[in-house]
Coordinates of N, CA and C in Angstrom, one line a residue:
M263 N -15.5 -3.5 -26.8 CA -15.4 -2.5 -25.7 C -14.2 -2.9 -24.8
I264 N -13.0 -2.6 -25.3 CA -11.8 -2.9 -24.6 C -11.8 -2.1 -23.2
N265 N -12.2 -0.8 -23.3 CA -12.2 0.0 -22.0 C -13.1 -0.7 -21.0
R266 N -14.3 -1.1 -21.3 CA -15.2 -1.7 -20.4 C -14.7 -3.0 -19.9
A267 N -14.1 -3.8 -20.7 CA -13.5 -5.1 -20.3 C -12.3 -4.8 -19.3
Y268 N -11.5 -3.8 -19.6 CA -10.4 -3.5 -18.7 C -11.0 -3.0 -17.3
T269 N -12.0 -2.2 -17.3 CA -12.6 -1.7 -16.1 C -13.1 -2.8 -15.3
E270 N -13.8 -3.8 -15.9 CA -14.3 -4.9 -15.2 C -13.2 -5.8 -14.6
H271 N -12.1 -6.0 -15.3 CA -11.0 -6.8 -14.9 C -10.3 -6.1 -13.7
A272 N -10.0 -4.8 -13.9 CA -9.3 -4.1 -12.8 C -10.1 -4.0 -11.6
T273 N -11.4 -3.7 -11.7 CA -12.3 -3.7 -10.5 C -12.3 -5.0 -9.8
A274 N -12.4 -6.1 -10.5 CA -12.4 -7.4 -9.9 C -11.1 -7.7 -9.1
A275 N -10.0 -7.2 -9.7 CA -8.7 -7.4 -9.0 C -8.7 -6.6 -7.7
L276 N -9.2 -5.3 -7.8 CA -9.1 -4.5 -6.6 C -10.1 -4.9 -5.5
V277 N -11.3 -5.3 -5.9 CA -12.3 -5.8 -5.0 C -11.7 -7.1 -4.3
G278 N -11.0 -7.9 -5.1 CA -10.4 -9.1 -4.5 C -9.3 -8.8 -3.5
R279 N -8.8 -7.6 -3.5 CA -7.8 -7.2 -2.5 C -8.5 -6.3 -1.4
D280 N -9.8 -6.4 -1.3 CA -10.6 -5.7 -0.2 C -10.6 -4.2 -0.4
I281 N -10.4 -3.7 -1.6 CA -10.6 -2.3 -1.9 C -12.0 -2.0 -2.2
R282 N -12.6 -1.1 -1.5 CA -14.1 -0.8 -1.6 C -14.4 0.6 -1.9
Q283 N -13.4 1.4 -2.1 CA -13.6 2.8 -2.5 C -12.9 3.1 -3.8
F284 N -13.7 3.7 -4.7 CA -13.1 4.0 -6.1 C -13.4 5.4 -6.5
I285 N -12.6 6.0 -7.3 CA -12.8 7.3 -7.9 C -12.7 7.1 -9.4
D286 N -13.8 7.4 -10.1 CA -13.8 7.3 -11.6 C -13.6 8.7 -12.1
L287 N -12.4 9.1 -12.5 CA -12.0 10.4 -13.0 C -12.3 10.5 -14.5
G288 N -13.0 11.5 -14.9 CA -13.4 11.7 -16.3 C -14.3 10.6 -16.7
C289 N -15.3 10.4 -15.9 CA -16.2 9.2 -16.1 C -17.1 9.3 -17.3
G290 N -17.4 10.5 -17.8 CA -18.2 10.6 -19.0 C -19.6 10.1 -18.7
L291 N -20.4 10.0 -19.7 CA -21.8 9.5 -19.5 C -21.8 8.1 -19.1
P292 N -22.7 7.7 -18.2 CA -22.7 6.3 -17.7 C -22.9 5.3 -18.8
A293 N -22.2 4.2 -18.7 CA -22.4 3.1 -19.6 C -22.7 1.8 -18.8
Y294 N -23.2 0.8 -19.4 CA -23.5 -0.4 -18.7 C -22.4 -1.4 -19.0
P295 N -21.9 -2.1 -18.0 CA -22.2 -1.9 -16.6 C -21.3 -0.7 -16.0
A296 N -21.9 0.1 -15.2 CA -21.2 1.2 -14.6 C -20.3 0.6 -13.5
L297 N -19.3 1.4 -13.1 CA -18.3 0.9 -12.1 C -19.0 0.4 -10.8
H298 N -20.0 1.1 -10.3 CA -20.6 0.7 -9.1 C -21.4 -0.6 -9.3
E299 N -21.9 -0.9 -10.5 CA -22.6 -2.1 -10.7 C -21.6 -3.3 -10.8
T300 N -20.5 -3.0 -11.5 CA -19.4 -4.1 -11.6 C -18.9 -4.5 -10.2
A301 N -18.6 -3.4 -9.4 CA -18.0 -3.7 -8.0 C -19.1 -4.4 -7.1
A302 N -20.3 -3.9 -7.2 CA -21.3 -4.5 -6.3 C -21.6 -5.9 -6.7
A303 N -21.5 -6.3 -8.0 CA -21.8 -7.6 -8.4 C -20.8 -8.6 -7.9
L304 N -19.6 -8.1 -7.6 CA -18.5 -9.0 -7.1 C -18.6 -9.3 -5.6
L305 N -19.4 -8.6 -4.9 CA -19.6 -8.8 -3.5 C -20.8 -9.6 -3.1
P306 N -20.7 -10.5 -2.1 CA -21.8 -11.4 -1.8 C -23.1 -10.6 -1.5
D307 N -23.1 -9.5 -0.8 CA -24.3 -8.8 -0.5 C -24.6 -7.7 -1.4
G308 N -23.6 -7.4 -2.3 CA -23.8 -6.3 -3.3 C -23.7 -4.9 -2.7
T309 N -23.2 -4.8 -1.5 CA -23.1 -3.5 -0.9 C -21.6 -3.3 -0.4
G310 N -21.4 -2.2 0.2 CA -20.1 -1.9 0.8 C -19.1 -1.3 -0.2
V311 N -19.6 -0.8 -1.3 CA -18.7 -0.1 -2.3 C -19.1 1.3 -2.4
T312 N -18.1 2.2 -2.3 CA -18.3 3.7 -2.5 C -17.6 4.1 -3.7
I313 N -18.3 4.8 -4.6 CA -17.8 5.3 -5.8 C -17.9 6.8 -5.9
A314 N -16.9 7.5 -6.3 CA -17.0 9.0 -6.6 C -16.8 9.1 -8.1
Y315 N -17.8 9.5 -8.8 CA -17.7 9.8 -10.3 C -17.4 11.2 -10.4
V316 N -16.3 11.5 -11.1 CA -15.9 12.9 -11.3 C -15.7 13.2 -12.8
D317 N -16.2 14.4 -13.2 CA -16.1 14.8 -14.6 C -16.1 16.3 -14.6
H318 N -15.4 16.9 -15.6 CA -15.3 18.4 -15.7 C -16.6 19.0 -16.4
D319 N -17.4 18.1 -17.0 CA -18.5 18.6 -17.7 C -19.8 18.6 -16.9
P320 N -20.4 19.7 -16.6 CA -21.6 19.8 -15.7 C -22.8 19.0 -16.3
I321 N -22.8 18.9 -17.7 CA -23.9 18.1 -18.3 C -23.7 16.6 -17.9
V322 N -22.5 16.1 -18.0 CA -22.3 14.7 -17.6 C -22.6 14.5 -16.2
T323 N -22.3 15.4 -15.3 CA -22.6 15.3 -13.9 C -24.1 15.3 -13.7
A324 N -24.8 16.1 -14.4 CA -26.3 16.1 -14.2 C -26.9 14.8 -14.7
H325 N -26.4 14.3 -15.8 CA -27.0 13.0 -16.3 C -26.6 11.9 -15.4
T326 N -25.4 11.9 -14.9 CA -25.0 10.8 -14.0 C -25.8 10.9 -12.7
S327 N -26.0 12.0 -12.1 CA -26.8 12.2 -10.9 C -28.3 11.7 -11.2
A328 N -28.8 12.0 -12.3 CA -30.2 11.5 -12.6 C -30.3 10.0 -12.8
L329 N -29.2 9.4 -13.3 CA -29.3 8.0 -13.6 C -28.9 7.0 -12.5
L330 N -28.2 7.6 -11.5 CA -27.7 6.7 -10.4 C -28.9 6.4 -9.5
T331 N -29.0 5.2 -9.1 CA -30.1 4.8 -8.2 C -29.7 5.2 -6.8
P332 N -30.7 5.6 -6.0 CA -30.4 6.1 -4.6 C -29.8 5.1 -3.7
H333 N -30.0 3.8 -3.9 CA -29.4 2.8 -3.0 C -27.9 2.5 -3.2
H334 N -27.3 3.1 -4.2 CA -25.9 2.9 -4.4 C -25.2 4.1 -3.7
R335 N -24.0 3.8 -3.2 CA -23.2 4.8 -2.5 C -22.3 5.4 -3.5
T336 N -22.9 6.4 -4.2 CA -22.1 7.1 -5.3 C -22.2 8.5 -5.1
A337 N -21.2 9.3 -5.6 CA -21.1 10.7 -5.4 C -20.7 11.4 -6.7
P338 N -21.6 11.7 -7.6 CA -21.2 12.5 -8.8 C -20.7 13.8 -8.5
S339 N -19.7 14.3 -9.1 CA -19.1 15.6 -8.8 C -18.5 16.2 -10.1
T340 N -18.6 17.5 -10.2 CA -18.0 18.3 -11.3 C -16.7 18.9 -10.8
Y341 N -15.7 18.7 -11.5 CA -14.4 19.2 -11.2 C -14.0 20.2 -12.2
A342 N -13.7 21.4 -11.8 CA -13.3 22.5 -12.7 C -11.8 22.8 -12.5
P343 N -10.9 22.2 -13.3 CA -9.5 22.4 -13.1 C -9.1 23.8 -13.3
T344 N -8.1 24.2 -12.6 CA -7.5 25.6 -12.8 C -6.3 25.4 -13.7
S345 N -5.8 26.5 -14.2 CA -4.7 26.4 -15.1 C -3.5 25.8 -14.5
C346 N -2.8 24.9 -15.2 CA -1.7 24.2 -14.7 C -0.4 24.6 -15.4
A347 N -0.5 25.8 -16.0 CA 0.7 26.3 -16.8 C 1.8 26.6 -15.8
P348 N 3.0 26.3 -16.2 CA 4.2 26.6 -15.3 C 4.4 28.1 -15.2
R349 N 4.8 28.5 -14.0 CA 5.1 29.9 -13.8 C 6.4 30.3 -14.5
A350 N 6.4 31.5 -15.0 CA 7.6 32.1 -15.6 C 8.6 32.5 -14.5
S351 N 9.8 32.1 -14.7 CA 10.8 32.5 -13.7 C 11.5 33.8 -13.9

């Protein structure tokens, strides 16, 4: 799981620099450890981290909302991008 190892390494580096707010874009279905679990484990009291999980798939958002525990400061969200095609001149 190279992606998971990178996420853990990057989260540790950011938490070490006092960054406590994260956005997980294209989060997909939750995997263990989730970003909020990794960040909280690095802090002495396990709190003080805010995560926004964002995905364009409403099914992913529904599953993420159902799986997140209420004591974590997380915010699952569905993002529906609009067309980014360049305008004709």
